[in-house]
mmCIF file of C-alpha atoms in Angstrom:
data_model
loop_
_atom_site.group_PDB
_atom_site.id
_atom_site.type_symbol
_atom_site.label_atom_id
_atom_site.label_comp_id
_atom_site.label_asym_id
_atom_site.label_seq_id
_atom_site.Cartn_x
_atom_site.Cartn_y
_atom_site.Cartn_z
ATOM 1 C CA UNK H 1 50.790 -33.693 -4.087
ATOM 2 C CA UNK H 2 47.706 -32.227 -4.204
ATOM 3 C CA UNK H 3 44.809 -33.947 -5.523
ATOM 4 C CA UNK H 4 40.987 -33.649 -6.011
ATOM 5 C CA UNK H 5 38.974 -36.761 -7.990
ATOM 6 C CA UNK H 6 35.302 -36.599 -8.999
ATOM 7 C CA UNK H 7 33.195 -39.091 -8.472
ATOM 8 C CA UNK H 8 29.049 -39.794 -8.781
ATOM 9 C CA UNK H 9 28.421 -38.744 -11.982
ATOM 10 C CA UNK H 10 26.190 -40.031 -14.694
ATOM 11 C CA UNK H 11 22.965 -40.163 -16.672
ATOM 12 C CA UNK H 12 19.854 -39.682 -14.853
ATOM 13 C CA UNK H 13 16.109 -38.182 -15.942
ATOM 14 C CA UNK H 14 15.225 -34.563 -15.566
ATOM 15 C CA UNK H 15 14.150 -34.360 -12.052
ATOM 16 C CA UNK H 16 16.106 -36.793 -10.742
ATOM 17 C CA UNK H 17 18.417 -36.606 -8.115
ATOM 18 C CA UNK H 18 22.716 -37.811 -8.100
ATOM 19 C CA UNK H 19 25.510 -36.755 -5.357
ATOM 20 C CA UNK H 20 28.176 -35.868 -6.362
ATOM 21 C CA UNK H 21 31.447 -36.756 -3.938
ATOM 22 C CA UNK H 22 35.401 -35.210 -4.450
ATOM 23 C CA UNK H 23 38.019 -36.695 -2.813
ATOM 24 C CA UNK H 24 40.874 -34.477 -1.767
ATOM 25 C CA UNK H 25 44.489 -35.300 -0.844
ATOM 26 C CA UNK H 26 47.950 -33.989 -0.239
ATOM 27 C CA UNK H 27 46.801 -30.735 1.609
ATOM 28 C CA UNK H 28 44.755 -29.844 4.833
ATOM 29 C CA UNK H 29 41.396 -29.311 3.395
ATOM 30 C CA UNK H 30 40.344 -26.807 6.910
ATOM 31 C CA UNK H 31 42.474 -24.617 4.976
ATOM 32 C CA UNK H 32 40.930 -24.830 1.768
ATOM 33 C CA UNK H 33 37.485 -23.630 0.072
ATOM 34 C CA UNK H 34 36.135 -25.476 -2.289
ATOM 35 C CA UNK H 35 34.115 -24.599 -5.246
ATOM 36 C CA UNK H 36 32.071 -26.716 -7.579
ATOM 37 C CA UNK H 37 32.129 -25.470 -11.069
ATOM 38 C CA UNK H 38 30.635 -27.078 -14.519
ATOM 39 C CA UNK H 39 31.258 -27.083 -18.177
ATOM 40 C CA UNK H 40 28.360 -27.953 -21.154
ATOM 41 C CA UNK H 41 29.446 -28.157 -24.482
ATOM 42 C CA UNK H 42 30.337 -25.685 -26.311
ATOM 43 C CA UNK H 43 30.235 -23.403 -23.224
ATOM 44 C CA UNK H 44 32.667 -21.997 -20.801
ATOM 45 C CA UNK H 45 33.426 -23.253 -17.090
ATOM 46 C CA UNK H 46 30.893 -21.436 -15.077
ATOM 47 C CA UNK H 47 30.575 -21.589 -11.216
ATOM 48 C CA UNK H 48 27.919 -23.748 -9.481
ATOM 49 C CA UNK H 49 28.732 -23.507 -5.391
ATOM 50 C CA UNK H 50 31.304 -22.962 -3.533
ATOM 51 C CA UNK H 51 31.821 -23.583 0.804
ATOM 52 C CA UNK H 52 33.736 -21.614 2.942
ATOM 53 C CA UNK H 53 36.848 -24.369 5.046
ATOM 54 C CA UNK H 54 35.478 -24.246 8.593
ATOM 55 C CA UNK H 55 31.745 -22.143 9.191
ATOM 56 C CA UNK H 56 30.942 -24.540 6.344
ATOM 57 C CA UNK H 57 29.109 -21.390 5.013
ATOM 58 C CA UNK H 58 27.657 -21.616 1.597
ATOM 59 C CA UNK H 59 27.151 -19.767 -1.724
ATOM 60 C CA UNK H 60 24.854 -20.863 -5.183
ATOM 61 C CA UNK H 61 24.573 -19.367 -8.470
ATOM 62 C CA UNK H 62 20.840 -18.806 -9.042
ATOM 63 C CA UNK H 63 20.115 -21.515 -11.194
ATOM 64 C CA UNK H 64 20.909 -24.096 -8.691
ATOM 65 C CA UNK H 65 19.584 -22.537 -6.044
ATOM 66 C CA UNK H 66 16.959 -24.671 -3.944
ATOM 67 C CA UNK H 67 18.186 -27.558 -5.696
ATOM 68 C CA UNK H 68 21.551 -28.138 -5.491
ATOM 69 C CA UNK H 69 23.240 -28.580 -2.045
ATOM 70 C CA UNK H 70 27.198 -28.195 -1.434
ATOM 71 C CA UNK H 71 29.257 -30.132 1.982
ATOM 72 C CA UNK H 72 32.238 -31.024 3.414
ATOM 73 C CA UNK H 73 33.687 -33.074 5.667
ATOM 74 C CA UNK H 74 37.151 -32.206 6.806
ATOM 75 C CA UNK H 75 38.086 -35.100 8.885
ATOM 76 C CA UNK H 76 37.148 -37.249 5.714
ATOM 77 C CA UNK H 77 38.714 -34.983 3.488
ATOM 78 C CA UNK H 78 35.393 -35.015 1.106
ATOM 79 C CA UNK H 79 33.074 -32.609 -0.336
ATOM 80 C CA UNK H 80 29.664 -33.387 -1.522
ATOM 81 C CA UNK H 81 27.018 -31.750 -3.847
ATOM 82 C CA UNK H 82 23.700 -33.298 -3.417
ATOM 83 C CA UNK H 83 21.818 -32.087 -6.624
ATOM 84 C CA UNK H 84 17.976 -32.615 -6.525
ATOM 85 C CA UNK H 85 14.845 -31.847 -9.264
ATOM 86 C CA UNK H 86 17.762 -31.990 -11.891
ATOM 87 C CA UNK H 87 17.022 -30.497 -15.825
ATOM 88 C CA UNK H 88 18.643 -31.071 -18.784
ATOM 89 C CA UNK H 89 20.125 -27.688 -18.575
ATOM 90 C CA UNK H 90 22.057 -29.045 -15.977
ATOM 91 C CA UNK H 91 24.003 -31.712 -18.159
ATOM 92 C CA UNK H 92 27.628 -30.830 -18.069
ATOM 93 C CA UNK H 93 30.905 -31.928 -16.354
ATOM 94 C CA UNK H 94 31.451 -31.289 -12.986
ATOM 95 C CA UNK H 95 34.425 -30.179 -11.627
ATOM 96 C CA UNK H 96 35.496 -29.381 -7.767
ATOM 97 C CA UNK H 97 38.092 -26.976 -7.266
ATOM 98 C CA UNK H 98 40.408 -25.793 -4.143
ATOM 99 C CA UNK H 99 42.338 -22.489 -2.971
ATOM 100 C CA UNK H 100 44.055 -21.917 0.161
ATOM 101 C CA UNK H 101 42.056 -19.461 2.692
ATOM 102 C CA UNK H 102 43.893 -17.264 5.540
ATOM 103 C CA UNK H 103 40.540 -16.206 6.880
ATOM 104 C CA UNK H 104 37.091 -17.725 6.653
ATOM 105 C CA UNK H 105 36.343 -17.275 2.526
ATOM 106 C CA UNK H 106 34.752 -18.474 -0.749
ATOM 107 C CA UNK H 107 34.390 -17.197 -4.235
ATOM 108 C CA UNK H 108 32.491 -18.392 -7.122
ATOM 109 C CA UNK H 109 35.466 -16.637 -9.243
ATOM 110 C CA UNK H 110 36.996 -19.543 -11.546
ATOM 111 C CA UNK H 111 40.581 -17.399 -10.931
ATOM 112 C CA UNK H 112 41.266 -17.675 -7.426
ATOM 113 C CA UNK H 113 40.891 -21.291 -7.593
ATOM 114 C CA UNK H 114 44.302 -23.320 -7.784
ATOM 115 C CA UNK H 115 43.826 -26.922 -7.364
ATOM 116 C CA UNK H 116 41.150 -28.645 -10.138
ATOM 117 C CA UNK H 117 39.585 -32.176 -10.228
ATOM 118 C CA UNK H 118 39.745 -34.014 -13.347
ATOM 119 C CA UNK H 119 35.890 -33.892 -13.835
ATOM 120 C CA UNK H 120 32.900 -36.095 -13.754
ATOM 121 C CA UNK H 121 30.239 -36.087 -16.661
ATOM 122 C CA UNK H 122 26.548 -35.614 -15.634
ATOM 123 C CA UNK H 123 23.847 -35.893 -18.027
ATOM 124 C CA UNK H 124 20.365 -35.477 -17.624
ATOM 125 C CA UNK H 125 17.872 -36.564 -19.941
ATOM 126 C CA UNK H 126 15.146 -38.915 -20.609
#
């Protein structure tokens, strides 16, 4: 069964710094990309990151660009995003996300993304 938990969230100050970490099971993640994706309020799921299964190449929407940093780890089965110089337009719940690759590949799309986490709340603010 496959299976993606969130973990790392919480409440920290505007330009402060939290990593988050998703835990992935039931599937090979080489043959996976992973995407990190968030939701505010009120708002839909948008697309934050996303890292390609094995050149560990990586993509950012602009707003997170220079801050926010996505990894992975196969052999742990774990994906990381380090997210420094946070703002409270940042404030929303995290979600990682998986789709099985046949060649090196990554999308920011929400729809080619089968496999979601259950989501971890982060909210900046002093």
């Amino acid at each position: 069964q496959v299976q993606l938990v969130e973990s790392g969230g919480g409440l920290v100050q505007p330009g402060g710094s939290l990593r988050l970490s998703c835990a992935t099971s039931g599937f090979t993640l080489d043959y996976y990309a992973i995407g990190w994706f968030r939701q505010a309020p009120g708002k839909e799921r948008e697309a934050v990151s996303c890292i390609k299964s094995r050149d560990g190449s990586t993509y950012y929407v602009d707003p997170v660009k220079g801050r926010f940093t996505i990894s992975r780890d196969n052999a742990r089965n774990m994906v990381y995003l380090q997210m420094n110089s946070l703002k409270p337009e940042d404030t929303a719940v995290y979600y990682c996300a998986a789709y099985r690759i046949f060649f090196e590949h990554c999308t920011l799309l929400l729809s080619y993304y089968d496999y979601w986490g259950q989501g971890t709340q982060v909210t900046v603010s002093s």
